[in-house]
Short mmCIF file of C-alpha atoms and ligand atoms in Angstrom, two decimals:
data_model
loop_
_atom_site.label_atom_id
_atom_site.label_comp_id
_atom_site.label_asym_id
_atom_site.label_seq_id
_atom_site.Cartn_x
_atom_site.Cartn_y
_atom_site.Cartn_z
CA UNK B 273 36.09 3.07 -12.39
CA UNK B 274 32.59 3.51 -11.03
CA UNK B 275 33.74 3.03 -7.46
CA UNK B 276 36.68 5.41 -8.06
CA UNK B 277 34.23 8.14 -9.01
CA UNK B 278 32.10 7.35 -5.96
CA UNK B 279 35.19 7.67 -3.77
CA UNK B 280 36.17 10.99 -5.39
CA UNK B 281 32.66 12.30 -4.71
CA UNK B 282 32.63 10.98 -1.14
CA UNK B 283 35.99 12.61 -0.34
CA UNK B 284 35.43 15.93 -2.10
CA UNK B 285 36.13 18.90 0.14
CA UNK B 286 36.31 22.38 -1.35
CA UNK B 287 38.59 23.44 1.48
CA UNK B 288 41.15 20.71 0.67
CA UNK B 289 41.54 20.41 -3.06
CA UNK B 290 44.31 18.25 -4.52
CA UNK B 291 46.79 20.03 -6.86
CA UNK B 292 45.52 18.16 -9.95
CA UNK B 293 42.06 19.63 -9.37
CA UNK B 294 43.35 23.02 -10.50
CA UNK B 295 44.68 21.55 -13.75
CA UNK B 296 41.48 19.68 -14.57
CA UNK B 297 38.52 19.84 -12.19
CA UNK B 298 36.08 18.24 -14.64
CA UNK B 299 36.50 14.54 -13.70
CA UNK B 300 35.85 15.56 -10.11
CA UNK B 301 32.76 17.56 -11.12
CA UNK B 302 31.52 14.57 -13.11
CA UNK B 303 31.95 12.28 -10.10
CA UNK B 304 29.98 14.72 -7.95
CA UNK B 305 27.17 15.14 -10.49
CA UNK B 306 26.82 11.36 -10.70
CA UNK B 307 27.28 10.34 -7.08
CA UNK B 308 26.67 13.34 -4.81
CA UNK B 309 25.03 16.21 -6.73
CA UNK B 310 23.98 17.94 -3.50
CA UNK B 311 27.11 17.35 -1.49
CA UNK B 312 27.62 18.52 2.06
CA UNK B 313 31.14 19.70 2.85
CA UNK B 314 32.84 18.98 6.18
CA UNK B 315 32.28 22.67 7.09
CA UNK B 316 28.51 22.20 6.72
CA UNK B 317 28.10 24.10 3.42
CA UNK B 318 26.60 22.51 0.31
CA UNK B 319 28.12 22.07 -3.15
CA UNK B 320 25.79 21.75 -6.18
CA UNK B 321 26.94 20.40 -9.53
CA UNK B 322 23.82 19.59 -11.60
CA UNK B 323 22.52 22.20 -14.03
CA UNK B 324 18.90 21.39 -13.14
CA UNK B 325 19.55 21.87 -9.42
CA UNK B 326 21.49 25.12 -9.85
CA UNK B 327 19.12 26.99 -12.14
CA UNK B 328 16.19 27.10 -9.65
CA UNK B 329 18.57 28.51 -7.02
CA UNK B 330 19.53 31.39 -9.32
CA UNK B 331 15.86 31.90 -10.15
CA UNK B 332 14.71 32.48 -6.57
CA UNK B 333 16.65 35.29 -4.85
CA UNK B 334 14.17 35.43 -1.94
CA UNK B 335 14.91 31.88 -0.80
CA UNK B 336 18.55 31.93 -1.97
CA UNK B 337 20.02 35.21 -0.83
CA UNK B 338 23.20 36.84 -2.12
CA UNK B 339 23.71 38.77 1.12
CA UNK B 340 27.08 37.64 2.46
CA UNK B 341 27.15 39.30 5.88
CA UNK B 342 26.57 36.07 7.82
CA UNK B 343 29.18 34.19 5.83
CA UNK B 344 31.87 36.83 5.49
CA UNK B 345 31.67 38.19 9.06
CA UNK B 346 33.51 35.16 10.45
CA UNK B 347 35.62 34.69 7.30
CA UNK B 348 37.17 38.16 7.18
CA UNK B 349 36.56 39.60 10.65
CA UNK B 350 36.20 43.40 10.85
CA UNK B 351 38.37 44.45 7.91
CA UNK B 352 38.41 46.34 4.60
CA UNK B 353 37.66 43.05 2.79
CA UNK B 354 34.55 42.55 4.90
CA UNK B 355 33.32 46.06 4.16
CA UNK B 356 33.99 45.65 0.45
CA UNK B 357 32.51 42.21 -0.11
CA UNK B 358 29.37 42.99 1.90
CA UNK B 359 28.70 46.35 0.21
CA UNK B 360 29.10 45.61 -3.50
CA UNK B 361 25.89 44.94 -5.42
CA UNK B 362 26.75 41.37 -6.28
CA UNK B 363 26.73 40.34 -2.64
CA UNK B 364 23.54 42.16 -1.73
CA UNK B 365 19.83 41.58 -2.18
CA UNK B 366 17.28 44.18 -3.23
CA UNK B 367 16.76 47.05 -2.58
CA UNK B 368 20.46 48.13 -2.61
CA UNK B 369 21.16 45.64 -5.39
CA UNK B 370 18.33 46.94 -7.57
CA UNK B 371 19.34 50.59 -7.23
CA UNK B 372 22.98 50.05 -8.05
CA UNK B 373 22.29 47.62 -10.87
CA UNK B 374 19.96 50.10 -12.58
CA UNK B 375 22.62 52.79 -12.46
CA UNK B 376 25.27 50.50 -13.94
CA UNK B 377 23.07 48.95 -16.61
CA UNK B 378 22.03 52.35 -17.91
CA UNK B 379 25.62 52.92 -19.02
CA UNK B 380 26.04 49.43 -20.46
CA UNK B 381 23.26 49.43 -23.03
CA UNK B 382 23.89 47.73 -26.38
CA UNK B 383 24.22 51.15 -27.99
CA UNK B 384 26.90 52.28 -25.56
CA UNK B 385 28.75 49.00 -25.85
CA UNK B 386 28.67 49.13 -29.66
CA UNK B 387 30.18 52.62 -29.46
CA UNK B 388 33.21 51.11 -27.69
CA UNK B 389 34.06 48.82 -30.61
CA UNK B 390 36.26 51.18 -32.69
CA UNK B 391 38.45 52.02 -29.67
CA UNK B 392 38.64 48.34 -28.78
CA UNK B 393 39.73 47.43 -32.32
CA UNK B 394 42.50 50.03 -32.26
CA UNK B 395 43.66 48.79 -28.88
CA UNK B 396 43.76 45.15 -30.06
CA UNK B 397 45.59 46.10 -33.27
CA UNK B 398 48.25 47.88 -31.22
CA UNK B 399 48.74 44.81 -29.00
CA UNK B 400 48.99 42.54 -32.06
CA UNK B 401 51.63 44.82 -33.63
CA UNK B 402 53.66 44.73 -30.44
CA UNK B 403 53.42 40.92 -30.28
CA UNK B 404 54.42 40.56 -33.93
CA UNK B 405 57.59 42.52 -33.12
CA UNK B 406 58.39 40.23 -30.17
CA UNK B 407 57.67 36.85 -31.76
CA UNK B 408 57.75 35.00 -28.47
CA UNK B 409 55.00 36.30 -26.22
CA UNK B 410 52.92 35.69 -23.13
CA UNK B 411 49.31 35.49 -24.32
CA UNK B 412 48.12 36.69 -20.92
CA UNK B 413 50.49 39.56 -20.12
CA UNK B 414 50.97 40.73 -23.69
CA UNK B 415 47.39 40.31 -24.81
CA UNK B 416 44.46 38.93 -22.77
CA UNK B 417 45.09 40.99 -19.62
CA UNK B 418 45.82 44.18 -21.52
CA UNK B 419 42.37 44.43 -23.06
CA UNK B 420 39.92 44.50 -20.13
CA UNK B 421 42.15 46.82 -18.12
CA UNK B 422 41.76 49.50 -20.79
CA UNK B 423 38.06 48.87 -21.41
CA UNK B 424 37.10 48.92 -17.78
CA UNK B 425 39.44 51.86 -17.20
CA UNK B 426 37.57 53.74 -19.94
CA UNK B 427 34.22 52.76 -18.46
CA UNK B 428 35.05 54.42 -15.16
CA UNK B 429 37.19 57.16 -16.68
CA UNK B 430 40.42 56.13 -14.94
CA UNK B 431 43.19 58.20 -16.57
CA UNK B 432 45.48 55.98 -18.66
CA UNK B 433 48.71 56.55 -16.69
CA UNK B 434 46.89 55.52 -13.48
CA UNK B 435 45.75 52.08 -14.68
CA UNK B 436 48.86 50.02 -13.94
CA UNK B 437 47.91 48.91 -10.40
CA UNK B 438 44.37 47.84 -11.35
CA UNK B 439 45.27 44.27 -12.28
CA UNK B 440 47.18 43.56 -9.08
CA UNK B 441 44.38 45.03 -6.96
CA UNK B 442 41.81 42.96 -8.78
CA UNK B 443 43.74 39.70 -8.39
CA UNK B 444 44.24 40.36 -4.68
CA UNK B 445 40.65 41.34 -3.87
CA UNK B 446 39.03 38.55 -5.86
CA UNK B 447 41.67 36.09 -4.62
CA UNK B 448 40.28 36.60 -1.12
CA UNK B 449 37.03 35.00 -2.34
CA UNK B 450 38.75 31.63 -2.77
CA UNK B 451 37.24 28.86 -0.62
CA UNK B 452 40.40 28.89 1.52
CA UNK B 453 41.49 32.28 2.87
CA UNK B 454 45.20 31.98 3.67
CA UNK B 455 46.78 34.72 5.84
CA UNK B 456 48.67 35.90 2.74
CA UNK B 457 45.47 36.18 0.69
CA UNK B 458 43.78 38.08 3.53
CA UNK B 459 46.72 40.47 3.90
CA UNK B 460 47.06 41.27 0.21
CA UNK B 461 43.28 41.53 -0.25
CA UNK B 462 42.94 43.97 2.64
CA UNK B 463 45.88 46.06 1.46
CA UNK B 464 44.39 46.19 -2.05
CA UNK B 465 40.97 47.36 -0.79
CA UNK B 466 42.64 50.16 1.22
CA UNK B 467 44.76 51.26 -1.72
CA UNK B 468 41.81 51.22 -4.07
CA UNK B 469 39.67 53.20 -1.64
CA UNK B 470 42.37 55.83 -1.33
CA UNK B 471 42.77 56.03 -5.09
CA UNK B 472 39.05 56.13 -5.83
CA UNK B 473 38.33 58.79 -3.22
CA UNK B 474 40.50 61.16 -5.23
CA UNK B 475 39.00 60.04 -8.55
CA UNK B 476 35.45 60.52 -7.24
CA UNK B 477 36.28 63.99 -5.88
CA UNK B 478 37.66 64.98 -9.28
CA UNK B 479 34.58 63.63 -11.07
CA UNK B 480 32.27 65.44 -8.67
CA UNK B 481 34.04 68.65 -9.58
CA UNK B 482 33.98 67.81 -13.31
CA UNK B 483 31.08 65.44 -14.03
CA UNK B 484 31.16 63.33 -17.19
CA UNK B 485 28.31 62.47 -19.53
CA UNK B 486 25.63 60.98 -17.25
CA UNK B 487 24.45 58.72 -20.08
CA UNK B 488 27.69 56.92 -20.68
CA UNK B 489 29.99 57.62 -17.74
CA UNK B 490 29.35 54.97 -15.08
CA UNK B 491 31.13 56.88 -12.34
CA UNK B 492 29.13 60.05 -12.95
CA UNK B 493 25.95 57.96 -12.90
CA UNK B 494 26.87 56.31 -9.63
CA UNK B 495 27.76 59.69 -8.09
CA UNK B 496 24.55 61.36 -9.20
CA UNK B 497 22.33 58.46 -8.17
CA UNK B 498 18.84 58.16 -9.51
CA UNK B 499 15.82 60.39 -9.36
CA UNK B 500 13.04 58.72 -7.41
CA UNK B 501 9.41 59.86 -7.64
CA UNK B 502 7.46 59.45 -4.38
CA UNK B 503 3.69 58.93 -4.13
CA UNK B 504 3.08 62.67 -4.52
CA UNK B 505 5.22 62.71 -7.66
CA UNK B 506 7.90 64.76 -5.96
CA UNK B 507 11.26 63.81 -7.39
CA UNK B 508 14.16 63.35 -5.00
CA UNK B 509 17.71 62.11 -5.46
CA UNK B 510 18.47 58.72 -4.03
CA UNK B 511 22.21 58.82 -3.74
CA UNK B 512 24.57 56.10 -2.71
CA UNK B 513 26.49 56.78 0.48
CA UNK B 514 30.20 57.46 -0.01
CA UNK B 515 31.06 53.96 1.20
CA UNK B 516 28.50 52.35 -1.10
CA UNK B 517 29.72 54.38 -4.03
CA UNK B 518 33.41 53.57 -3.58
CA UNK B 519 32.79 49.86 -3.16
CA UNK B 520 30.64 49.62 -6.30
CA UNK B 521 33.53 51.22 -8.20
CA UNK B 522 36.01 48.74 -6.75
CA UNK B 523 33.69 45.88 -7.67
CA UNK B 524 33.17 47.11 -11.22
CA UNK B 525 36.87 47.57 -11.83
CA UNK B 526 37.49 44.02 -10.57
CA UNK B 527 34.46 42.22 -12.03
CA UNK B 528 35.26 43.04 -15.62
CA UNK B 529 38.92 42.38 -15.35
CA UNK B 530 40.19 38.94 -14.36
CA UNK B 531 37.07 37.23 -15.74
CA UNK B 532 37.46 38.73 -19.22
CA UNK B 533 41.22 38.17 -19.21
CA UNK B 534 40.52 34.52 -18.49
CA UNK B 535 37.83 34.24 -21.15
CA UNK B 536 40.29 35.38 -23.82
CA UNK B 537 43.23 33.41 -22.39
CA UNK B 538 41.21 30.22 -21.90
CA UNK B 539 39.84 30.50 -25.44
CA UNK B 540 43.29 30.84 -27.02
CA UNK B 541 44.51 27.90 -24.95
CA UNK B 542 41.46 25.73 -25.79
CA UNK B 543 41.97 26.32 -29.51
CA UNK B 544 45.48 24.86 -29.27
CA UNK B 545 43.95 21.70 -27.77
CA UNK B 546 41.25 21.45 -30.45
CA UNK B 547 43.06 22.10 -33.77
CA UNK B 548 40.07 21.18 -35.93
CA UNK B 549 37.91 23.74 -34.19
CA UNK B 550 40.69 26.28 -34.52
CA UNK B 551 40.92 25.55 -38.26
CA UNK B 552 37.17 26.02 -38.61
CA UNK B 553 37.32 29.44 -37.07
CA UNK B 554 40.33 30.48 -39.14
CA UNK B 555 38.71 29.23 -42.35
CA UNK B 556 35.72 31.55 -41.90
CA UNK B 557 37.18 34.90 -40.84
CA UNK B 558 34.12 37.04 -41.57
CA UNK B 559 31.54 34.59 -40.19
CA UNK B 560 29.91 36.61 -37.42
CA UNK B 561 27.48 33.82 -36.54
CA UNK B 562 30.28 31.31 -36.03
CA UNK B 563 32.32 33.79 -33.99
CA UNK B 564 29.34 34.54 -31.76
CA UNK B 565 28.62 30.89 -31.07
CA UNK B 566 32.36 30.21 -30.60
CA UNK B 567 32.53 32.79 -27.80
CA UNK B 568 29.50 31.19 -26.11
CA UNK B 569 31.23 27.83 -26.32
CA UNK B 570 34.45 29.21 -24.81
CA UNK B 571 32.35 30.61 -21.97
CA UNK B 572 30.73 27.22 -21.39
CA UNK B 573 33.75 25.02 -21.91
CA UNK B 574 36.18 26.79 -19.55
CA UNK B 575 33.97 29.15 -17.57
CA UNK B 576 36.19 31.84 -16.14
CA UNK B 577 33.98 32.17 -13.07
CA UNK B 578 33.48 28.61 -11.85
CA UNK B 579 31.71 29.14 -8.53
CA UNK B 580 28.80 31.19 -7.22
CA UNK B 581 27.36 31.37 -3.71
CA UNK B 582 24.00 31.79 -2.03
CA UNK B 583 22.59 31.37 1.48
CA UNK B 584 19.10 30.01 2.24
CA UNK B 585 16.66 32.33 4.00
CA UNK B 586 14.26 29.48 4.90
CA UNK B 587 14.00 25.72 4.80
CA UNK B 588 14.01 24.54 1.18
CA UNK B 589 14.52 21.45 -0.95
CA UNK B 590 17.31 21.25 -3.56
CA UNK B 591 17.76 18.15 -5.70
CA UNK B 592 15.63 16.19 -3.26
CA UNK B 593 17.67 17.25 -0.22
CA UNK B 594 16.11 19.41 2.51
CA UNK B 595 18.33 22.33 3.49
CA UNK B 596 17.68 24.31 6.68
CA UNK B 597 17.68 28.14 6.81
CA UNK B 598 21.15 29.73 6.71
CA UNK B 599 22.58 26.90 4.62
CA UNK B 600 25.59 28.13 2.66
CA UNK B 601 25.51 26.90 -0.92
CA UNK B 602 28.23 26.87 -3.58
CA UNK B 603 26.85 26.72 -7.11
CA UNK B 604 29.37 25.06 -9.38
CA UNK B 605 28.95 26.87 -12.68
CA UNK B 606 31.87 24.91 -14.13
CA UNK B 607 30.12 21.60 -13.40
CA UNK B 608 26.69 22.76 -14.59
CA UNK B 609 28.22 23.88 -17.87
CA UNK B 610 29.60 20.35 -18.42
CA UNK B 611 26.40 18.56 -17.40
CA UNK B 612 25.56 15.98 -20.09
CA UNK B 613 21.86 16.26 -19.22
CA UNK B 614 22.02 19.79 -20.65
CA UNK B 615 25.00 19.65 -23.04
CA UNK B 616 25.49 16.48 -25.12
CA UNK B 617 29.15 15.40 -25.23
CA UNK B 618 29.98 18.15 -22.75
CA UNK B 619 33.76 17.69 -22.66
CA UNK B 620 34.03 18.42 -26.36
CA UNK B 621 34.69 21.94 -27.59
CA UNK B 622 32.05 22.44 -30.29
CA UNK B 623 32.08 25.97 -31.65
CA UNK B 624 28.67 25.54 -33.28
CA UNK B 625 26.98 24.00 -30.25
CA UNK B 626 23.29 24.68 -30.37
CA UNK B 627 21.45 25.13 -28.08
CA UNK B 628 24.04 26.43 -25.63
CA UNK B 629 22.27 27.77 -22.57
CA UNK B 630 25.38 27.96 -20.43
CA UNK B 631 25.37 29.82 -17.12
CA UNK B 632 28.87 31.29 -17.28
CA UNK B 633 27.30 34.69 -16.51
CA UNK B 634 25.01 33.16 -13.86
CA UNK B 635 21.27 33.63 -14.16
CA UNK B 636 18.44 35.62 -12.60
CA UNK B 637 18.57 39.06 -10.99
CA UNK B 638 22.36 38.96 -10.57
CA UNK B 639 23.13 37.88 -14.16
CA UNK B 640 26.42 39.50 -15.10
CA UNK B 641 25.81 43.16 -15.87
CA UNK B 642 28.88 43.29 -18.10
CA UNK B 643 28.22 40.18 -20.18
CA UNK B 644 27.74 41.94 -23.48
CA UNK B 645 30.86 43.98 -22.96
CA UNK B 646 32.82 40.80 -22.16
CA UNK B 647 31.38 39.15 -25.27
CA UNK B 648 32.41 42.07 -27.45
CA UNK B 649 35.95 42.11 -26.02
CA UNK B 650 36.30 38.38 -26.65
CA UNK B 651 34.92 38.55 -30.18
CA UNK B 652 37.20 41.37 -31.28
CA UNK B 653 40.26 39.95 -29.51
CA UNK B 654 39.91 36.39 -30.75
CA UNK B 655 38.93 37.22 -34.34
CA UNK B 656 41.76 39.70 -34.80
CA UNK B 657 44.27 37.44 -33.09
CA UNK B 658 43.47 34.47 -35.34
CA UNK B 659 43.48 36.60 -38.48
CA UNK B 660 46.93 37.89 -37.59
CA UNK B 661 48.52 34.78 -36.06
CA UNK B 662 46.76 31.70 -37.49
CA UNK B 663 49.83 29.53 -36.79
CA UNK B 664 50.36 30.52 -33.17
CA UNK B 665 51.52 27.70 -30.92
CA UNK B 666 52.15 27.29 -27.22
CA UNK B 667 55.84 27.51 -26.40
CA UNK B 668 56.66 26.52 -22.84
CA UNK B 669 54.74 25.49 -19.76
CA UNK B 670 51.59 27.51 -19.08
CA UNK B 671 51.19 28.78 -15.51
CA UNK B 672 47.67 28.31 -14.16
CA UNK B 673 46.13 30.82 -11.80
CA UNK B 674 45.72 28.02 -9.24
CA UNK B 675 42.28 29.16 -8.18
CA UNK B 676 39.07 27.19 -7.82
CA UNK B 677 36.74 30.14 -8.39
CA UNK B 678 38.41 32.12 -11.17
CA UNK B 679 39.75 29.69 -13.74
CA UNK B 680 42.49 30.89 -16.02
CA UNK B 681 46.19 31.26 -16.66
CA UNK B 682 48.71 33.67 -15.21
CA UNK B 683 51.13 33.02 -18.07
CA UNK B 684 50.65 31.36 -21.42
CA UNK B 685 53.96 31.42 -23.36
CA UNK B 686 53.50 31.17 -27.12
CA UNK B 687 55.11 31.81 -30.48
CA UNK B 688 53.14 33.96 -32.88
C1 HEM T 809 33.96 36.64 -19.16
C2 HEM T 809 33.74 37.66 -18.42
C3 HEM T 809 32.80 37.66 -17.25
C4 HEM T 809 32.26 36.60 -16.56
C5 HEM T 809 32.47 35.10 -16.78
C6 HEM T 809 31.41 37.17 -15.52
C7 HEM T 809 30.68 36.42 -14.63
C8 HEM T 809 29.78 36.94 -13.73
C9 HEM T 809 28.94 36.15 -12.86
C10 HEM T 809 28.90 34.63 -12.82
C11 HEM T 809 28.19 37.02 -12.12
C12 HEM T 809 27.12 36.67 -11.08
C13 HEM T 809 27.65 36.53 -9.69
C14 HEM T 809 26.60 35.99 -8.76
O1 HEM T 809 25.52 36.53 -8.64
O2 HEM T 809 26.87 35.00 -8.08
C15 HEM T 809 28.59 38.35 -12.50
C16 HEM T 809 28.09 39.50 -11.97
C17 HEM T 809 28.48 40.76 -12.35
N1 HEM T 809 29.38 41.10 -13.34
FE1 HEM T 809 30.35 39.83 -14.55
N2 HEM T 809 31.48 38.54 -15.60
C18 HEM T 809 32.31 38.88 -16.65
C19 HEM T 809 32.62 40.15 -17.10
C20 HEM T 809 32.12 41.31 -16.56
C21 HEM T 809 32.40 42.65 -17.05
C22 HEM T 809 33.26 42.99 -18.26
C23 HEM T 809 31.76 43.51 -16.20
C24 HEM T 809 31.72 45.02 -16.17
C25 HEM T 809 31.79 45.81 -17.08
C26 HEM T 809 31.04 42.72 -15.23
C27 HEM T 809 30.25 43.24 -14.24
C28 HEM T 809 29.46 42.47 -13.40
C29 HEM T 809 28.56 43.04 -12.41
C30 HEM T 809 28.34 44.53 -12.15
C31 HEM T 809 27.96 41.98 -11.75
C32 HEM T 809 26.95 42.04 -10.61
C33 HEM T 809 25.57 41.95 -11.15
C34 HEM T 809 24.53 41.93 -10.07
O3 HEM T 809 24.81 41.56 -8.93
O4 HEM T 809 23.40 42.29 -10.39
N3 HEM T 809 31.30 41.40 -15.47
N4 HEM T 809 29.55 38.28 -13.50
#
């Protein structure tokens, strides 16, 4: 057994993953944590799996940069995908990152998020009614994916009839971040960036002509930019360029979409595998504390974003290994969140796990800007779903997304 794990760790290559990895990557992560926690891939990059090695990387954005130009230049070549993934805030360091993040966070305060709850409840109720009429449903298409698309559409003020293509664009653009970029993934990702740019150019023009509330409307905030006081206290506008603006919008529409779909889908799937935990949640419908900790546990147990990336700006030591400048690092969130040194009995779903300092939303200056929105969506969706369909059961083979980075299902057939 021991030597099997050592062999799994020795052979691990993110660019050549066996099919069973996508079903259950956790034995492989365990082997890596135990035998090669700072593992060099054949392509020279490094793969980290221990919680205690990953956290310091997130903590130090100066040594571990998020700027992807060096990495993505060769990966994408000159292309729409290159422009997109090197312009969005998540793949930049300060100062661009700081400016954009401030603009976005201003519209995602707890107060603004709480104000979204009534609309979210109505939306979820409508989806539940429609599922009750059908009986046999797809928990992804009929439910999990339908929630974030509306919430994120509202956040950017995308008119309802124009939301249909958002999911496909998001899957294509984020799919191009997979460790292996197939020609098909590159082609569909590039096409999606071009289509989104064309769409958003019109949307931005309309919003410029008719600005929304600059407190709550993210797009209006991004268009207007921020007022910056110079040393003489003269206030000037610091606006994003058109390219910067459009790519932040693309990123926002994508970031809150597939990840949240997968959080809800993975949670409903996990509950079918852990009936006692499911029963606990159903038995205490109004228990807000339990629901809150349950959502944290779903985030830890099947993290919808499994991988993060950084590049070293100087020589540094990680987990006892010296890495030279320009080392590309993959941070395995999925492995850190199952690290027994941080989470006792990590492969168990424990809805009251405490403490639960998972890093599903990463950590440090790039911590997910939408985490409280995602949490709210999951809480409302899961609580209402269980109240309405306590006896739901899977009915047919689930279809996994087949991705290493974004873990979730494309289809989850069930009876409700
Ligand atoms: C379960 C749902 C979600 C998960 C698991 C998730 C996960 C993450 C992670 C891991 C990062 C950090 C990436 C890195 O630095 O390497 C991130 C960043 C980000 N996420 Fe989320 N996310 C979720 C939902 C959302 C939603 C709903 C929104 C928008 C409303 C959103 C907006 C963002 C933004 C803007 C960033 C970039 C932050 C920055 O670079 O400062 N996310 N997310």
